[in-house]
mmCIF file of C-alpha atoms and ligand atoms in Angstrom:
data_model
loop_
_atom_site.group_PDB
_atom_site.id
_atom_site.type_symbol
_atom_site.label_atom_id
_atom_site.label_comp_id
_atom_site.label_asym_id
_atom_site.label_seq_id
_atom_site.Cartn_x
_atom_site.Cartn_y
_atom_site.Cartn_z
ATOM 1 C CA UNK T 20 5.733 9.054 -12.707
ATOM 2 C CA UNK T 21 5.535 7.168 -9.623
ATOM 3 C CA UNK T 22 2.140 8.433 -7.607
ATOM 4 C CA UNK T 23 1.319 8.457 -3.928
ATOM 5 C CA UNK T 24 -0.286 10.522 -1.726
ATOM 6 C CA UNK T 25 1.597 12.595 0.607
ATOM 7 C CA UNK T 26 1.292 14.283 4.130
ATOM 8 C CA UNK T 27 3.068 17.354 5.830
ATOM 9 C CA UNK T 28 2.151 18.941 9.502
ATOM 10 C CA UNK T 29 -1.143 20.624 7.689
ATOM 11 C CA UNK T 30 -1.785 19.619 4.364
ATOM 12 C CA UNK T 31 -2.708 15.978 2.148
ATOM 13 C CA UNK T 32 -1.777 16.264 -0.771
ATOM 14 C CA UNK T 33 -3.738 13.193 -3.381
ATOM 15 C CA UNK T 34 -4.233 12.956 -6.880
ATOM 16 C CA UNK T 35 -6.746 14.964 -8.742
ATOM 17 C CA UNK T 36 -10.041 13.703 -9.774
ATOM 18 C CA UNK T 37 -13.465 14.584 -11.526
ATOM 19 C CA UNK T 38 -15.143 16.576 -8.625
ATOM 20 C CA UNK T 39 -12.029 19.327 -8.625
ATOM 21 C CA UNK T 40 -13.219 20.780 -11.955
ATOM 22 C CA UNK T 41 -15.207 23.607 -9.671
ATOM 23 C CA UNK T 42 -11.393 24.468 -7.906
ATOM 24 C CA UNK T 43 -9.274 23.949 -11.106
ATOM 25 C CA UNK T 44 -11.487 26.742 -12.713
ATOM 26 C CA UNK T 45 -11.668 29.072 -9.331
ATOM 27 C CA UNK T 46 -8.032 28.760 -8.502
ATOM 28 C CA UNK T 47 -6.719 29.292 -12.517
ATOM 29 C CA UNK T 48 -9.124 31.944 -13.352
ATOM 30 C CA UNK T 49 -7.833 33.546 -10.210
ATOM 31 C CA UNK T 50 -6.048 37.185 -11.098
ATOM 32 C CA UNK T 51 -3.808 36.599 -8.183
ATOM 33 C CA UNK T 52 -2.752 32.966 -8.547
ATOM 34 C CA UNK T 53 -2.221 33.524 -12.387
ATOM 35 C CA UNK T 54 -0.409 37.039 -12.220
ATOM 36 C CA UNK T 55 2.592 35.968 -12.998
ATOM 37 C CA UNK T 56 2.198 32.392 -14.926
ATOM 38 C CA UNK T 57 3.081 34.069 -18.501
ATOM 39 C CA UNK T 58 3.292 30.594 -19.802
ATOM 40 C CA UNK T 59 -0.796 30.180 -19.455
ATOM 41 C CA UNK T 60 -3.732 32.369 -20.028
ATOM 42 C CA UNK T 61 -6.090 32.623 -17.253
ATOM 43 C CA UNK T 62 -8.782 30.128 -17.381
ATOM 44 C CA UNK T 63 -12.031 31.275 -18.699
ATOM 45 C CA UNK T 64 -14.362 28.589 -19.296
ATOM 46 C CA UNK T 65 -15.533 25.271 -17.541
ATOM 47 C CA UNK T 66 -13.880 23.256 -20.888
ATOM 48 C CA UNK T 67 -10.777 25.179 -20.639
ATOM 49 C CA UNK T 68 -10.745 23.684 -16.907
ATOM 50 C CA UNK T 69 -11.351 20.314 -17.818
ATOM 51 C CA UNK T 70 -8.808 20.105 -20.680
ATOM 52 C CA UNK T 71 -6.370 21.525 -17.110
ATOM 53 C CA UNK T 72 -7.961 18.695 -15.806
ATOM 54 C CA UNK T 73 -7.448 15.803 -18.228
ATOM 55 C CA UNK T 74 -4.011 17.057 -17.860
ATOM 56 C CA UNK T 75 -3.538 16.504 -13.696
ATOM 57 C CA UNK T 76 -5.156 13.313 -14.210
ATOM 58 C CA UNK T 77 -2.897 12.135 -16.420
ATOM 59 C CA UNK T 78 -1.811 9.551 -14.044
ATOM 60 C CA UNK T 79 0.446 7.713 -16.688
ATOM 61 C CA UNK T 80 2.070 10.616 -17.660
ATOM 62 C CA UNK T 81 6.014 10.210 -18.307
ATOM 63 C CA UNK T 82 6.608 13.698 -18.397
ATOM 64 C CA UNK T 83 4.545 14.830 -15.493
ATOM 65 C CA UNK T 84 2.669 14.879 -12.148
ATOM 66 C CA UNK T 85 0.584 17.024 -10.053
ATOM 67 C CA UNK T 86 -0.919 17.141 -6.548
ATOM 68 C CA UNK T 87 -3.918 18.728 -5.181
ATOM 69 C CA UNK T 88 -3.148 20.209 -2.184
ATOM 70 C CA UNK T 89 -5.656 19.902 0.052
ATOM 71 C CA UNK T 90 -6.420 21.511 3.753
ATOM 72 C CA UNK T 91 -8.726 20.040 6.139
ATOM 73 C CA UNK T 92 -10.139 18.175 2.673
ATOM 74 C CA UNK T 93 -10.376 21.443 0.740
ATOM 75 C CA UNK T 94 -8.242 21.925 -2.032
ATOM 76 C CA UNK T 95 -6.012 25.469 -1.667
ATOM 77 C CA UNK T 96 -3.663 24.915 -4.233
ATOM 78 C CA UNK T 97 -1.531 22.663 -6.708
ATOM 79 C CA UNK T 98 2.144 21.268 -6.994
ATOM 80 C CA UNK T 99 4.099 18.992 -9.260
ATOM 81 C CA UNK T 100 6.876 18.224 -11.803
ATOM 82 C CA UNK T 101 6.462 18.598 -15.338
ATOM 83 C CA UNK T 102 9.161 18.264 -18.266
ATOM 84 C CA UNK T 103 10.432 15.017 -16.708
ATOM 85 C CA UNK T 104 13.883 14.042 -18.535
ATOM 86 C CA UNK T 105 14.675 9.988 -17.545
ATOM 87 C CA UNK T 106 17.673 10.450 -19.066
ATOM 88 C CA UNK T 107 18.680 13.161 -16.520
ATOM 89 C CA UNK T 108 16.675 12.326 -13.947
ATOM 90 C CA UNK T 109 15.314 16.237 -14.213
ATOM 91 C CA UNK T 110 12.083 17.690 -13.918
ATOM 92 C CA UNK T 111 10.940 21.074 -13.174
ATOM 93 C CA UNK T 112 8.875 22.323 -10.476
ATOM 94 C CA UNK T 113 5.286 24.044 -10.486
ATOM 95 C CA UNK T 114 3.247 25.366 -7.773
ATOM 96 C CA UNK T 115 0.541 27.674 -6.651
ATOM 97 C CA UNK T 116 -1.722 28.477 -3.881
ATOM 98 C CA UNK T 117 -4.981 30.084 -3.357
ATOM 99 C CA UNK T 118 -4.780 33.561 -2.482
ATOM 100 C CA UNK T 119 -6.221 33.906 1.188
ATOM 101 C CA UNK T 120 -3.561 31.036 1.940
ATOM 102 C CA UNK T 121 -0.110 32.496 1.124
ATOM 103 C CA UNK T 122 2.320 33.719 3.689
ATOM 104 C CA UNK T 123 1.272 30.907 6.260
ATOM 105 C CA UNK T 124 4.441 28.884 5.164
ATOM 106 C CA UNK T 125 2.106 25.966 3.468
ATOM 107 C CA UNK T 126 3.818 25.864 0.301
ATOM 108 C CA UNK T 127 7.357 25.181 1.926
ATOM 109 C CA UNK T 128 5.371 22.274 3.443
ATOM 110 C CA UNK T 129 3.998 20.966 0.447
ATOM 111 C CA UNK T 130 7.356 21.655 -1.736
ATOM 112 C CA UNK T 131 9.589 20.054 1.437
ATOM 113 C CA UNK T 132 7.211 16.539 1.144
ATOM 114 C CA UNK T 133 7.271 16.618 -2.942
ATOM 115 C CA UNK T 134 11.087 17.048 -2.792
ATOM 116 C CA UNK T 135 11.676 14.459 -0.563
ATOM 117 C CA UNK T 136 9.528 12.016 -2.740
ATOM 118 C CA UNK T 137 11.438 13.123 -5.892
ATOM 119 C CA UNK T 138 14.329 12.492 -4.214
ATOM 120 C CA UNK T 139 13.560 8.773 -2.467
ATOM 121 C CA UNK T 140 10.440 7.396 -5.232
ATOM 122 C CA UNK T 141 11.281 9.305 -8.275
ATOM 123 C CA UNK T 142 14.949 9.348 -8.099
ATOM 124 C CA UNK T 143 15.613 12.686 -9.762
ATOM 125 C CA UNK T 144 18.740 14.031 -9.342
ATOM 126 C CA UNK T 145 17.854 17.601 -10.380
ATOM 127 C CA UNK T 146 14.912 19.749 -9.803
ATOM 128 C CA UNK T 147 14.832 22.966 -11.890
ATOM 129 C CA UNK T 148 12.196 25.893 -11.591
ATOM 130 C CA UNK T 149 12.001 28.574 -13.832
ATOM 131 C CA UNK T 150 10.232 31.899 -12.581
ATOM 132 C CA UNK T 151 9.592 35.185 -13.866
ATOM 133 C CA UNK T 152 12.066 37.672 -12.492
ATOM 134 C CA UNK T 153 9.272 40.126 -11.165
ATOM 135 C CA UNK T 154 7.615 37.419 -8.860
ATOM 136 C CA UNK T 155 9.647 38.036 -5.845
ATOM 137 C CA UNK T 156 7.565 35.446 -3.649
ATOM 138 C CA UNK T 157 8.157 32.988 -5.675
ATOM 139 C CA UNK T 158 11.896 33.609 -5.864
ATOM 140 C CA UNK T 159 12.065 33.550 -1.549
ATOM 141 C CA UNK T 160 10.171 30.260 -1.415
ATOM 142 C CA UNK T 161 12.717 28.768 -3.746
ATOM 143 C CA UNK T 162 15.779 30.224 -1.948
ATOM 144 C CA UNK T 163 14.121 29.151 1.387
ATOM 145 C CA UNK T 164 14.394 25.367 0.038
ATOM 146 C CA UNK T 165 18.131 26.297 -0.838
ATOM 147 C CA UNK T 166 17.386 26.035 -5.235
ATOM 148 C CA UNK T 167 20.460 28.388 -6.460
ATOM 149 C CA UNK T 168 19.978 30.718 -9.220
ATOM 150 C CA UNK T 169 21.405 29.606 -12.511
ATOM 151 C CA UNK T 170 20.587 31.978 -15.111
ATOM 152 C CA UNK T 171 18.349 34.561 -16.542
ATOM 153 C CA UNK T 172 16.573 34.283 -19.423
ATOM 154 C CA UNK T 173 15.621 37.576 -20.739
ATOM 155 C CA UNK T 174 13.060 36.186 -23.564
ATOM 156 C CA UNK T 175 11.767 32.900 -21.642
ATOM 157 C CA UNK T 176 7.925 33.062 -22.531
ATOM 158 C CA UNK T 177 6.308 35.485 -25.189
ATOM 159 C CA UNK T 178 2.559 36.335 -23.514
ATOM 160 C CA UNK T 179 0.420 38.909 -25.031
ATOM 161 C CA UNK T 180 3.245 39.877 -27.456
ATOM 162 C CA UNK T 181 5.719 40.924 -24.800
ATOM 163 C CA UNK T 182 8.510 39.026 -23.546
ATOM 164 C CA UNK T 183 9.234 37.967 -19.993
ATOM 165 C CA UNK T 184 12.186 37.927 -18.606
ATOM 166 C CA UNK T 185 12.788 34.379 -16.024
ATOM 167 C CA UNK T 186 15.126 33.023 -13.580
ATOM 168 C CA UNK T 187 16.178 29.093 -14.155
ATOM 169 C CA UNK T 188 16.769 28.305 -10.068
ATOM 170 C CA UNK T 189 18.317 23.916 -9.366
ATOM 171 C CA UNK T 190 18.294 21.951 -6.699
ATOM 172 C CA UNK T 191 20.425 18.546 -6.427
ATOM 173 C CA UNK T 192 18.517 16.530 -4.353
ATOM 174 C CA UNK T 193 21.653 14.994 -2.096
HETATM 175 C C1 COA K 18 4.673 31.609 -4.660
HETATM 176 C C2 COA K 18 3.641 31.003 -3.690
HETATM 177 C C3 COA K 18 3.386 29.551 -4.098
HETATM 178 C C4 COA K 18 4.209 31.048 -2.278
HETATM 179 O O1 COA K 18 3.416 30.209 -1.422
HETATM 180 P P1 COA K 18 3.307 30.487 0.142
HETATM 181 O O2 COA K 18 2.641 29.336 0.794
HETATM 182 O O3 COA K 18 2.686 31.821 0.343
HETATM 183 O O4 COA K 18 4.840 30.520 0.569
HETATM 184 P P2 COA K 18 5.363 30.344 2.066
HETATM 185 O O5 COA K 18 4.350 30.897 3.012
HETATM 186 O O6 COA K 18 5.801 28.931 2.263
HETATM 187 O O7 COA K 18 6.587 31.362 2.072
HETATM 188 C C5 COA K 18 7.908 31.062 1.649
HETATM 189 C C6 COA K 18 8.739 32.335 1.730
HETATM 190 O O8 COA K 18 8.327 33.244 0.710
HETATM 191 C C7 COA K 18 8.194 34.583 1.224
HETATM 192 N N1 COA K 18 6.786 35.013 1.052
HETATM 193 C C8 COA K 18 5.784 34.262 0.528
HETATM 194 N N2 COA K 18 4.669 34.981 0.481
HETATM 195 C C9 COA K 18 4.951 36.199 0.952
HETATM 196 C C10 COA K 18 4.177 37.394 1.156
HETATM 197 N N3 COA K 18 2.883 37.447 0.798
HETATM 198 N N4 COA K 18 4.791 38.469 1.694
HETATM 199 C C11 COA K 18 6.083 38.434 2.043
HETATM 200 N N5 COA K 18 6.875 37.314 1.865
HETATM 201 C C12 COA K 18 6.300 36.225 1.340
HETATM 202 C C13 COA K 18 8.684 34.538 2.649
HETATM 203 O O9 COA K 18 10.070 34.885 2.627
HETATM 204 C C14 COA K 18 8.512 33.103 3.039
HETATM 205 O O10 COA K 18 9.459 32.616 3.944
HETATM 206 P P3 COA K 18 9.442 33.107 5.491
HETATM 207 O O11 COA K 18 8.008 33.176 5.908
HETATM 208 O O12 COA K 18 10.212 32.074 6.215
HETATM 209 O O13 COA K 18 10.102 34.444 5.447
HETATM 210 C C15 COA K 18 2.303 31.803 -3.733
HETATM 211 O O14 COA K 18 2.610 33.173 -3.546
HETATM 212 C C16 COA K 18 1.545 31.633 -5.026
HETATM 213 O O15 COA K 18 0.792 30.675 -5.195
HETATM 214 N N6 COA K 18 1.714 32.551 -6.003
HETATM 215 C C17 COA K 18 0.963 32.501 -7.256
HETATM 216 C C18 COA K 18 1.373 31.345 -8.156
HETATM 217 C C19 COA K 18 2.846 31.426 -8.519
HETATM 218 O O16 COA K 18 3.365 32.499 -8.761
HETATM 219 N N7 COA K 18 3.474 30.238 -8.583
HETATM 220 C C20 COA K 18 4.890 30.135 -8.870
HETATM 221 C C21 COA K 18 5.190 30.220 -10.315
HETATM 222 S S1 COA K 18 6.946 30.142 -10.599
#
């Protein structure tokens, strides 16, 4: 998927590369940022990071890409499109932030840049995101960039034996 690097008011956000491997383990072994991410264990050793690594820098990827977000050259957080469909022109939408950051309106900066890429250099037509039903923050920062709710999936991702319930939220990039 078609790379560049992108700027809002705050925040760069580039492509990944070896030196993050100290953040990707932080930031995904982080109880906060990983609370709700029932799709993915938190991260518990330096080769489970890199393996999240390998995967970010997968800059040939057809199925997916990912940012680092960066502020004032630090990485705070990470953002992306995975499950690319060509046929589509679908993907769906990831993103999280370091904890002392939230509430300060970065990741509707980051999302509003990423969008309008998708929209102009990737020419998707829909974005989906699909997030569990108890992470309300999540839910507000999607209905601040106007995604509408299209379902709920009671039995979306089985983690530690239970089932989580997830909304599917789309947005037509017009
Ligand atoms: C979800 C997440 C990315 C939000 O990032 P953020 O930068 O804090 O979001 P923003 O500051 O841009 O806020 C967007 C809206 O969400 C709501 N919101 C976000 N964080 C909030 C908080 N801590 N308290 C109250 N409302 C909050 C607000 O309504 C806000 O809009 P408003 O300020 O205009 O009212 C962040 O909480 C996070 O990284 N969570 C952990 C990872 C995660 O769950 N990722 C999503 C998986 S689906």
């Amino acid at each position: 998927m078609h790379y560049k690097k992108l700027f809002s008011k705050h925040l760069l956000l580039r492509k990944f590369h070896k030196g993050d491997i100290d953040f990707i383990f932080k930031h995904f072994s982080d109880a906060n940022v990983t609370r709700f991410l029932y799709d993915q264990e938190p991260l518990k050793s330096i080769e489970e990071a890199s393996k999240l690594l390998s995967w970010v820098m997968d800059f040939d990827s057809q199925d997916h890409i990912r940012w680092c977000i960066t502020l004032k050259d630090i990485p705070i957080g990470t953002c992306g499109f995975h499950l690319y469909d060509a046929e589509m022109k679908s993907a769906e939408i990831g993103y999280d932030l370091a904890y002392q950051h939230w509430n300060k309106g970065y990741m509707t900066e980051a999302l509003n840049v990423v969008l309008h890429h998708a929209k102009q250099n990737l020419q998707l037509h829909t974005v989906n995101a699909c997030v569990a039903t108890d992470n309300t923050f999540s839910q507000k920062l999607l209905q601040k960039l106007k995604f509408v709710l299209v379902k709920t999936d009671p039995n979306k991702h089985l983690y530690r034996g239970k089932y989580y319930p997830h909304h599917i939220y789309s947005l037509v990039l017009k």
